[in-house]
Coordinates of C-alpha atoms in Angstrom, one line a residue:
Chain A
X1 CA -0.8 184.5 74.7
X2 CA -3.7 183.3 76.9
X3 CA -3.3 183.5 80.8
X4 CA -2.7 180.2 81.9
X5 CA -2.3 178.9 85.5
X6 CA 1.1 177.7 85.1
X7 CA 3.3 178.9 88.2
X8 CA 6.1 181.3 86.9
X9 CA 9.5 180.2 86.6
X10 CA 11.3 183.4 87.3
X11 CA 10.6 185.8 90.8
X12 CA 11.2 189.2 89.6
X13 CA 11.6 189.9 93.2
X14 CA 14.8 187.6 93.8
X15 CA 17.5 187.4 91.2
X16 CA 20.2 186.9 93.2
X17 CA 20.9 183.8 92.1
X18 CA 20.3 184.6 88.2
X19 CA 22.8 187.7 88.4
X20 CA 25.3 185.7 89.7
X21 CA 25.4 182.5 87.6
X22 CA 24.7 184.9 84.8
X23 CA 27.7 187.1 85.5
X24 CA 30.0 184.3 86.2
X25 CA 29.0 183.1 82.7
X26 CA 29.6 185.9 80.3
X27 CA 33.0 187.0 82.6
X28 CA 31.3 190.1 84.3
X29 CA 32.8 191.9 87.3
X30 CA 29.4 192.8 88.9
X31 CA 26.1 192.3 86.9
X32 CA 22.4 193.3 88.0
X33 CA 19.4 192.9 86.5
X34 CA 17.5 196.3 87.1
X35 CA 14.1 195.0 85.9
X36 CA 12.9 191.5 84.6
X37 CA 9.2 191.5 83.1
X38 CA 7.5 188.4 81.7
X39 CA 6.6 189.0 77.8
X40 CA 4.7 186.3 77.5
X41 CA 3.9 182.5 78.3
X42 CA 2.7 179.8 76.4
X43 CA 2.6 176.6 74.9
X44 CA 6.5 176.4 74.0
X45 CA 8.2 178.5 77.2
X46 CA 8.2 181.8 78.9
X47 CA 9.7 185.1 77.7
X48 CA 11.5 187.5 80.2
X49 CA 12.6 190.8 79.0
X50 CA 16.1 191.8 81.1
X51 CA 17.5 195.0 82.1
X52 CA 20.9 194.5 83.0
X53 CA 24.0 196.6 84.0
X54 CA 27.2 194.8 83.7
X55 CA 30.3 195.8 85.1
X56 CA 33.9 194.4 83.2
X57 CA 33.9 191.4 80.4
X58 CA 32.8 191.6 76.9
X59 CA 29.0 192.8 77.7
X60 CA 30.2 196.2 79.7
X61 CA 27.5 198.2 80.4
X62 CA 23.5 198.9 79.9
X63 CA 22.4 195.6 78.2
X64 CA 18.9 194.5 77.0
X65 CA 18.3 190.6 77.2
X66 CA 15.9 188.4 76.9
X67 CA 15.0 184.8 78.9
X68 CA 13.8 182.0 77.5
X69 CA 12.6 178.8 79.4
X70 CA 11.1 175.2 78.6
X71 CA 7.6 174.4 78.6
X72 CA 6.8 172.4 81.8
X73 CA 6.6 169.8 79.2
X74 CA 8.5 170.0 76.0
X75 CA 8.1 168.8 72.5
X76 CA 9.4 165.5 71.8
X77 CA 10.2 166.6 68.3
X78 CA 12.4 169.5 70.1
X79 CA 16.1 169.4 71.0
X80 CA 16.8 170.8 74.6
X81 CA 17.9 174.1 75.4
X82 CA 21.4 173.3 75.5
X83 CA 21.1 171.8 71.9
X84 CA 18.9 175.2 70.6
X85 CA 21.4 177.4 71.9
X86 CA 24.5 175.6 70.1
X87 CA 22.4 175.6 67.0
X88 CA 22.0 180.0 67.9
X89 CA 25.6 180.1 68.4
X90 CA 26.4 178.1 64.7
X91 CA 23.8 180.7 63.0
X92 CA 25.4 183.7 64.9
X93 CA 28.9 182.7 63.7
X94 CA 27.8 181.8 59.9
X95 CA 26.3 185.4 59.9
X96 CA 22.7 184.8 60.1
X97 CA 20.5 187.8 61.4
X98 CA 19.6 186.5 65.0
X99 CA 19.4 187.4 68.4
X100 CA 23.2 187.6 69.6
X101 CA 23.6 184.4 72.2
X102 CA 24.4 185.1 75.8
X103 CA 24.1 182.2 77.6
X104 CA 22.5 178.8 78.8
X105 CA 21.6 176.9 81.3
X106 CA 20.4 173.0 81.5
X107 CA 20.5 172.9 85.2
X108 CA 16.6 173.2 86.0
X109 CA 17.6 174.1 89.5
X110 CA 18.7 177.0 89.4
X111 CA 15.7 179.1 88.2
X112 CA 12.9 176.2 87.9
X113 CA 13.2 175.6 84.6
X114 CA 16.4 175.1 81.9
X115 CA 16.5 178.8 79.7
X116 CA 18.9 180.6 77.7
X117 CA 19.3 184.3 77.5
X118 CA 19.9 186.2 74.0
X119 CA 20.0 189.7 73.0
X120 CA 16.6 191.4 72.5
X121 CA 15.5 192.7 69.2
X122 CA 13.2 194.8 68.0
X123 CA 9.8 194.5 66.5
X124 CA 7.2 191.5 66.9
X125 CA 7.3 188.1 65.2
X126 CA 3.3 186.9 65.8
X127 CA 2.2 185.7 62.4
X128 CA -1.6 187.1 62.2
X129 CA -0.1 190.2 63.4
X130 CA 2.5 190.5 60.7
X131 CA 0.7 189.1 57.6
X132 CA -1.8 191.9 58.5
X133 CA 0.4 195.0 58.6
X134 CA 0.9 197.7 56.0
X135 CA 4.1 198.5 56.6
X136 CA 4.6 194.4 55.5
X137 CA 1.6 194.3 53.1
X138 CA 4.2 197.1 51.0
X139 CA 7.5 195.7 51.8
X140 CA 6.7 192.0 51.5
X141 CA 8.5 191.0 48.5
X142 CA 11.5 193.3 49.8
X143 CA 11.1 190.8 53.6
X144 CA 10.4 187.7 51.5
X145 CA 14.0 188.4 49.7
X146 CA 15.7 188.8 52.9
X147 CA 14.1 185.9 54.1
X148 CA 15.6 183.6 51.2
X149 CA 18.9 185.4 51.5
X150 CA 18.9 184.7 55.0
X151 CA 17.9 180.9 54.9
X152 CA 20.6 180.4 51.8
X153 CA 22.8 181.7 54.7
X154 CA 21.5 179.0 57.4
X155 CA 22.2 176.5 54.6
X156 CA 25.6 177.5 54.5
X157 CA 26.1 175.6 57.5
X158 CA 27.3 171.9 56.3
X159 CA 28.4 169.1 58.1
X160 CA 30.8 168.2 60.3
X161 CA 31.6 170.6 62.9
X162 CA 30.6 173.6 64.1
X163 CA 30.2 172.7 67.3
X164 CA 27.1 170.7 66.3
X165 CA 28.2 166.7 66.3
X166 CA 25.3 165.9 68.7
X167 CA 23.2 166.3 65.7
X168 CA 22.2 162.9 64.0
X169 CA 23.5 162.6 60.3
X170 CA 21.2 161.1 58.4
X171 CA 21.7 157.3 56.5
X172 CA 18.8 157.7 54.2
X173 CA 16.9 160.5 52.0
X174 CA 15.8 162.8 54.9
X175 CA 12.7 162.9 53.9
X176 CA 12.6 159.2 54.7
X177 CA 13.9 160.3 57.9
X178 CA 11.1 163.0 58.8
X179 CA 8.3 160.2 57.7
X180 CA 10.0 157.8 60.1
X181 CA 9.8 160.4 62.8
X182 CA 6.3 160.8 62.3
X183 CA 4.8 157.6 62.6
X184 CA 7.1 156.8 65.9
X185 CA 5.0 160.3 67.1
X186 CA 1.5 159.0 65.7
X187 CA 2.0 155.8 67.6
X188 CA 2.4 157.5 71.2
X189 CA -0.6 159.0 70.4
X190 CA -4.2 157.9 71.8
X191 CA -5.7 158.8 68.7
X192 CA -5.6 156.5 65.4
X193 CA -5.4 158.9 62.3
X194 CA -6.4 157.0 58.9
X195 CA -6.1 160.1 56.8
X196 CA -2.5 160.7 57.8
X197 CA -1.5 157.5 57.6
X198 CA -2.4 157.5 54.3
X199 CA -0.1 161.0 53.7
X200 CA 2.9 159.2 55.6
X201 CA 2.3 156.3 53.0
X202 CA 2.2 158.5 49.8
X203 CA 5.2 160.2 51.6
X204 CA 7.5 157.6 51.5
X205 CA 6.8 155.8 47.9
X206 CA 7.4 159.4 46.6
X207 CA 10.9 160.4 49.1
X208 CA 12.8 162.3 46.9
X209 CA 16.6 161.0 47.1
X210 CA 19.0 162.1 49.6
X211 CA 20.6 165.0 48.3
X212 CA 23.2 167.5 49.9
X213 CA 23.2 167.5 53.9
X214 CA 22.9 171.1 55.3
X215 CA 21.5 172.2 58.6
X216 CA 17.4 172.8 58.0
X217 CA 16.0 175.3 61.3
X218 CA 13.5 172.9 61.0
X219 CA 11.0 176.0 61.6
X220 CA 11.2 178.6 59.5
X221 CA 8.3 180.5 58.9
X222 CA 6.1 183.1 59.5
X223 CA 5.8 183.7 63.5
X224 CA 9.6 182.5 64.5
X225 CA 10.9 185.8 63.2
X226 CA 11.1 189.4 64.1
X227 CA 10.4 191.9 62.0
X228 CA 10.6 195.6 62.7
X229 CA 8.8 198.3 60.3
X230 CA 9.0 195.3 57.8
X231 CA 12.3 194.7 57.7
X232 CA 13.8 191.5 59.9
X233 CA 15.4 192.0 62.8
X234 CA 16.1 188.3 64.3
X235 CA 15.2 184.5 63.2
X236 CA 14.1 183.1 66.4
X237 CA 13.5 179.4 67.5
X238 CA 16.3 176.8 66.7
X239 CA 15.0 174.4 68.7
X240 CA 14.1 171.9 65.5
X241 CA 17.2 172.4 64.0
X242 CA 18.8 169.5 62.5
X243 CA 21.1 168.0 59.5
X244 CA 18.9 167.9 56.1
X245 CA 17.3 168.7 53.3
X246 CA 17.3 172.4 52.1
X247 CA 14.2 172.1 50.3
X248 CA 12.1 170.9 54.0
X249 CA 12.4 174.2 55.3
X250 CA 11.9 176.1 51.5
X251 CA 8.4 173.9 51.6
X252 CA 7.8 174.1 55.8
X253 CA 8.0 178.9 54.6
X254 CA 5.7 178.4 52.0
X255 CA 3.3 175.8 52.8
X256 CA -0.4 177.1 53.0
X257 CA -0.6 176.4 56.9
X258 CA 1.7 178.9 58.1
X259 CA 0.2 181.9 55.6
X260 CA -2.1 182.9 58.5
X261 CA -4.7 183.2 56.1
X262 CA -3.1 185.5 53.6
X263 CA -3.2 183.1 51.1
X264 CA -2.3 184.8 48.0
X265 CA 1.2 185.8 49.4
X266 CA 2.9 182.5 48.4
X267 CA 6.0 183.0 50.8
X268 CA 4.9 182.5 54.4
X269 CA 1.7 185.0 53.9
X270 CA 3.8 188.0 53.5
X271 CA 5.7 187.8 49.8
X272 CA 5.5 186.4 46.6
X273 CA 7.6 183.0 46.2
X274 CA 9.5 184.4 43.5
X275 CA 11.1 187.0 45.5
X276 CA 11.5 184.3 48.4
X277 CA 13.2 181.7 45.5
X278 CA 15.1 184.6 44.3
X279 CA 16.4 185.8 47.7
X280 CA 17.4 182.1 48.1
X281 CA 19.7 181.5 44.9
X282 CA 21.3 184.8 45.1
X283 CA 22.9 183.9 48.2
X284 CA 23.5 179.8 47.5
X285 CA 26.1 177.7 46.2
X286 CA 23.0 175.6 45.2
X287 CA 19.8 176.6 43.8
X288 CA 16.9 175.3 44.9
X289 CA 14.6 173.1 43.2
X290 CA 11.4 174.3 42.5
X291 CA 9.9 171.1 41.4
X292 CA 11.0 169.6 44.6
X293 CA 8.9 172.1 46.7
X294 CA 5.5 171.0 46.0
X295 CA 6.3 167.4 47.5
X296 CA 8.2 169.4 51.0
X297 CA 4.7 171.1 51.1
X298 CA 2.6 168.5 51.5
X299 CA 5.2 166.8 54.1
X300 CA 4.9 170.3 56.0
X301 CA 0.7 170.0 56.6
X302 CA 1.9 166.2 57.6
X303 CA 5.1 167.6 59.6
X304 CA 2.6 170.7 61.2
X305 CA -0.4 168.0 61.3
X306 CA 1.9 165.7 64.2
X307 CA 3.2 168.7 66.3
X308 CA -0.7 169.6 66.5
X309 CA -1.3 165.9 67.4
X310 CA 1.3 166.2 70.1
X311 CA 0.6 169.3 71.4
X312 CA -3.5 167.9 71.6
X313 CA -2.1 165.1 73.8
X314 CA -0.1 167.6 76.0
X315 CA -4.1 168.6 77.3
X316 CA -5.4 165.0 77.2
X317 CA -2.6 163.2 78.7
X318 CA 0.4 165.3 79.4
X319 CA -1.0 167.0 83.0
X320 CA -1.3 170.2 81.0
X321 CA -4.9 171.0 80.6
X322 CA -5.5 174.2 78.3
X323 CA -8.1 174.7 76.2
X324 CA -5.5 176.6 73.7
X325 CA -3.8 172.8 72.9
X326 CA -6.4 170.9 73.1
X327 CA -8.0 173.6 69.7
X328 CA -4.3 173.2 68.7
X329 CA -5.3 169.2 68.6
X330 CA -8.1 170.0 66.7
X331 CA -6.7 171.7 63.6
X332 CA -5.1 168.6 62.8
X333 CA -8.1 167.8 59.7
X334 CA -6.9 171.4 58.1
X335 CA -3.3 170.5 57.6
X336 CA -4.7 166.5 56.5
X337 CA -7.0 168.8 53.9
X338 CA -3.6 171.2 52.7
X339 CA -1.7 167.4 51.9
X340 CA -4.5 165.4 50.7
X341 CA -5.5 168.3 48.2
X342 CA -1.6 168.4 47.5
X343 CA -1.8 165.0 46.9
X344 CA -4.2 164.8 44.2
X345 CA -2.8 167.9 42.3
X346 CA 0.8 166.3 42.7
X347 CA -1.0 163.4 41.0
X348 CA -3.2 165.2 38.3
X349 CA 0.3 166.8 37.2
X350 CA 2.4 163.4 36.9
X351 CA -0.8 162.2 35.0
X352 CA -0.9 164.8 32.5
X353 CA 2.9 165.6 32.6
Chain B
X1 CA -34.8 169.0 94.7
X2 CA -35.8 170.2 91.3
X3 CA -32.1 169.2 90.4
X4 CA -32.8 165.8 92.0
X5 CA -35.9 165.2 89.8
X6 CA -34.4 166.1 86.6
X7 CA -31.4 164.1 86.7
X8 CA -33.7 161.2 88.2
X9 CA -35.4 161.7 85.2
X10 CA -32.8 161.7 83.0
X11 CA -31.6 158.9 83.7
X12 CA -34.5 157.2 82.3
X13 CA -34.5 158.9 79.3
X14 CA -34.0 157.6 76.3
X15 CA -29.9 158.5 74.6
X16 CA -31.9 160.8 71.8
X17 CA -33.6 162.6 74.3
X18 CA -30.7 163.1 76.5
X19 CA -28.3 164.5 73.3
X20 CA -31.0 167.0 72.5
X21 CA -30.9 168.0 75.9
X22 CA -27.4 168.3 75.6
X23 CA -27.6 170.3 72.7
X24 CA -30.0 172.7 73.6
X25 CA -28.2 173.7 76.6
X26 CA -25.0 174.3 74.6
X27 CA -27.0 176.3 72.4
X28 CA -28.0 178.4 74.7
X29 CA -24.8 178.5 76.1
X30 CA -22.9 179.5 73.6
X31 CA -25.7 182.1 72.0
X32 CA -25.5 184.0 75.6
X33 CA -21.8 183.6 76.1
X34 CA -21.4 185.3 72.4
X35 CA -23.8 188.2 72.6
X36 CA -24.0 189.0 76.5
X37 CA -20.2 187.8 77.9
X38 CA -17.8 187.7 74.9
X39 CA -18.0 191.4 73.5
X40 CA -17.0 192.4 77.1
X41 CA -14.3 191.1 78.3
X42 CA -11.4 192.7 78.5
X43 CA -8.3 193.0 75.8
X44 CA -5.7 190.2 77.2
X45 CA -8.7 188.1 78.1
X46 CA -10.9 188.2 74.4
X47 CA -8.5 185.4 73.0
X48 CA -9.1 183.0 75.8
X49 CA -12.8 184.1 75.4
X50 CA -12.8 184.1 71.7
X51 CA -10.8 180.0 72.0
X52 CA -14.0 179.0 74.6
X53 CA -16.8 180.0 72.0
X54 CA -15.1 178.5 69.5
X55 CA -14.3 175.3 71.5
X56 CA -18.5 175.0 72.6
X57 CA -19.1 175.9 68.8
X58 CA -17.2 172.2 68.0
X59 CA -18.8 170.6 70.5
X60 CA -22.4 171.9 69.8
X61 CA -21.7 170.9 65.9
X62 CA -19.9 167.7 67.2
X63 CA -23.5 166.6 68.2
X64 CA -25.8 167.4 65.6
X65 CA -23.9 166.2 62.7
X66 CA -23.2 162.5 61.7
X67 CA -20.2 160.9 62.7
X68 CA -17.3 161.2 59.8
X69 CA -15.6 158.6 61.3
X70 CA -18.8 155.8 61.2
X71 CA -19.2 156.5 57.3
X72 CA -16.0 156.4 56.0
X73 CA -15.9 153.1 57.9
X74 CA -18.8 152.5 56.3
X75 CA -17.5 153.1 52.9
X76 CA -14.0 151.2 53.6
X77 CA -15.7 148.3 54.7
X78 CA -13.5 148.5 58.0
X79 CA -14.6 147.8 62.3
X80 CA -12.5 150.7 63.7
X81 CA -11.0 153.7 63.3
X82 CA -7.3 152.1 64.6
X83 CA -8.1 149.0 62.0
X84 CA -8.3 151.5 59.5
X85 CA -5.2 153.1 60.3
X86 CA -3.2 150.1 61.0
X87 CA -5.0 149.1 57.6
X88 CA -3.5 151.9 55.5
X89 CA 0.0 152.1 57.3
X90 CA 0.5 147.9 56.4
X91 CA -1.0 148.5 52.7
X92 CA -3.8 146.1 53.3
X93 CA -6.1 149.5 52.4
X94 CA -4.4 151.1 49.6
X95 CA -5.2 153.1 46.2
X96 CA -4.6 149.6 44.9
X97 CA -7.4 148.0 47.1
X98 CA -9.6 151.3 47.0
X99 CA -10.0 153.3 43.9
X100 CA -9.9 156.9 45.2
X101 CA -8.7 156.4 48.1
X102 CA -7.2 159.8 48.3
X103 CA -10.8 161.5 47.6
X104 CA -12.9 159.1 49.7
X105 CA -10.4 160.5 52.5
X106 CA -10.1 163.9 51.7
X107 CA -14.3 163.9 51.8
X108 CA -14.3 162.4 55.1
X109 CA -11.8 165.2 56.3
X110 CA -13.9 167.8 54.8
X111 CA -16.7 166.1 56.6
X112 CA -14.5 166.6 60.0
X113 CA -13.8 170.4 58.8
X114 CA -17.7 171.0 58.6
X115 CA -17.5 170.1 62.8
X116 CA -14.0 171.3 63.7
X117 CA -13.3 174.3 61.5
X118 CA -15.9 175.2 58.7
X119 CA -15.2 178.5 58.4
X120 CA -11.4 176.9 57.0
X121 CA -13.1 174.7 54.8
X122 CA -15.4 177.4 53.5
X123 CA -12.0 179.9 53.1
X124 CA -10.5 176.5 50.9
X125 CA -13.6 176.1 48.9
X126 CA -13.7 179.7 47.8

């Protein structure tokens, strides 16, 4: 991630106050945090690696964190911390393969910015990187599987409960919901977009119905998981998690925009979609529908197409000037391209079918 | 001085004259910047490097080609950009109203893509 100006959040040279609040948190005796080294920072937040010794409580011993904050800004699509980490904690306890959850804190006070701290896992999650390595390139189908097994799994997870009531049911099909959402984004921002509107129109006259509520990630895909020698180690960033459709995140994997280029690999640039769909219904009460995909696609270069729009207006009018989101901003016309050519072959198959 | 007199001069100068200007200082620009600064900058700094060229590389194209936006208001028979979109959102500019609509748009985008991302469009077209 590019070097950005951005003062740091966390002092590696006074973490008093951290070890304390931490320890109090997760019932420790004594805690300290040997070494804490920033991983990266970027658009979304900054990532602290923690070496921690804990004395007493559930987390005795040597333990290997990691620190997530908030963006000086965040996403308006994006829940808060506080909301991301219950989301964590649901996954966790349904079984999904994730970073364990340690703890979280809304109170931007006490380090300079909210965060949450989870267990570390191994391997890397940036997309280019991962849709580029042999280890992947031979085990892809094998990952892809996983990857369906593990989102069946995610999917699981049905209303009410779970410690996640501040989530929003939806009244109406959710895809409904999602182009709603949209266009309440497009009109904060400066810039009128005719080709988008028109994908938001054709959106809504062709909203599947409201199906089966389960909890979507709401980003699934290549570069928000970890994978380790090819295998997955940790789904990361819950942060657009929310009660849905299944079939929005099925179309958000395997939509051409988050392939990284590696087009031919249908499931998020690293698998066949077979194996991915096959993953999927091994694990589900309710198999997915294929036909239904195509149309999630298409909303996913819209969906994608907004957060670029958003993250373009973080440089122009958000007091975060960058050239990284302002190019962000600028990508917007390929994801209008993905839909609009999704579009017309949705429509050349309804003609002829 | 010299400084003094050229922007005096500018000033004067007629709005082609100052976009070629423009243009041929970006050119040059960007042509050094890629041969003589890029290749050499260090690993954590080549993506912040690689993200400038490629933002002077819009810019540079933002100027010499025509303006997607005038001709597919052009062809859509519409003032603005925002009447356009307001246009499309309240159905007033529909497949309905505009046979094609869908392709008119996606040409204009692909018109965009030859400014903000060709080599995408090129990768699509394949």
């Amino acid at each position: 991630m590019a070097h950005e100006s951005r003062p740091r959040t966390l002092d590696p040279e006074n973490l008093g106050v951290l070890e304390t609040w931490l320890g109090r948190c997760i019932g420790a005796d004594d805690l300290t945090i040997e070494k804490a080294e920033l991983l990266s920072g970027g658009a979304i937040g900054e990532n602290w690696r923690l070496d921690a010794t804990v004395e007493g409580g559930g987390f005795q011993g040597k333990q290997d964190w990691v620190l997530r904050t908030d963006a000086a800004t965040r996403m308006a699509m994006s829940h808060d911390r506080a909301h991301e980490f219950a989301c964590l904690r649901a996954a966790h306890e349904a079984g999904v393969c994730v970073p364990e959850p340690i703890a979280e804190c809304a109170d931007a006070d006490l380090i300079g910015a909210p965060f949450m701290v989870v267990a570390h896992v191994g391997g890397y999650a940036q997309g280019h990187k991962i849709v580029r390595d042999p280890v992947v390139a031979k085990a892809g189908a094998a990952l892809a599987e996983a990857l369906g097994t593990q989102l069946a799994t995610i999917h699981a997870i049905r209303p009410p409960g779970n410690g996640l009531d501040f989530l929003a049911l939806p009244e109406k099909s959710p895809a409904l919901v999602q182009v709603e959402q949209m266009r309440e984004h497009l009109d904060r921002i400066s810039e009128p977009r005719p080709a988008l509107e028109y994908i938001l129109g054709w959106l809504e006259r062709n909203a599947p119905a409201k199906g089966q509520v389960v909890l979507c990630h709401g980003d699934f895909r290549t570069g928000n998981f970890m994978a380790d020698q090819g295998a997955l180690t940790g789904i990361l960033d819950w942060e657009f998690c929310h009660w849905g459709d299944r079939h929005l995140d099925i179309g958000w994997f395997c939509a051409r925009c988050w392939r990284f280029g590696a087009d031919e690999c249908e499931a998020g640039g690293i698998g066949p979609r077979d194996a991915f769909y096959k993953g999927y219904n091994a694990q589900t009460d309710t198999p997915l529908d294929a036909a239904q995909v195509p149309y999630w696609e298409i909303l996913s270069a819209a969906r994608w197409a907004v957060v670029a729009l958003l993250q373009g207006e973080r440089h122009i009018s958000g007091g975060e000037p960058s050239v990284e989101l302002l190019l962000t901003g600028l990508m917007v016309p390929e994801m209008e391209y993905d839909a609009l050519q999704g579009i017309l072959a949705f429509e050349r198959e309804y003609a002829h079918g | 001085m010299r400084f003094k007199a050229f922007w005096r001069s500018n000033g004067n100068m007629h709005m082609a004259d100052r976009m070629e200007k423009a243009q041929a200082l970006l050119d040059v620009a960007l042509s050094t910047y890629a041969q003589e600064i890029l290749p050499g900058l260090p690993g954590d700094q080549r993506y912040t490097g690689a993200m400038i060229a490629n933002a002077l590389g819009i810019a540079q194209r933002r100027l010499t080609n025509p303006d997607p936006a005038q001709s597919l208001l052009d062809r859509l028979d519409c003032d603005t950009q925002e009447a356009l979109a307001k246009a499309i959102r309240e159905g007033a500019v529909s497949d309905a109203t505009h046979d094609g609509l869908a392709a008119t748009l996606l040409d204009y985008v692909e018109q965009e893509l030859e400014i903000t991302s060709p080599r995408f469009l090129k990768r699509r077209q394949e």
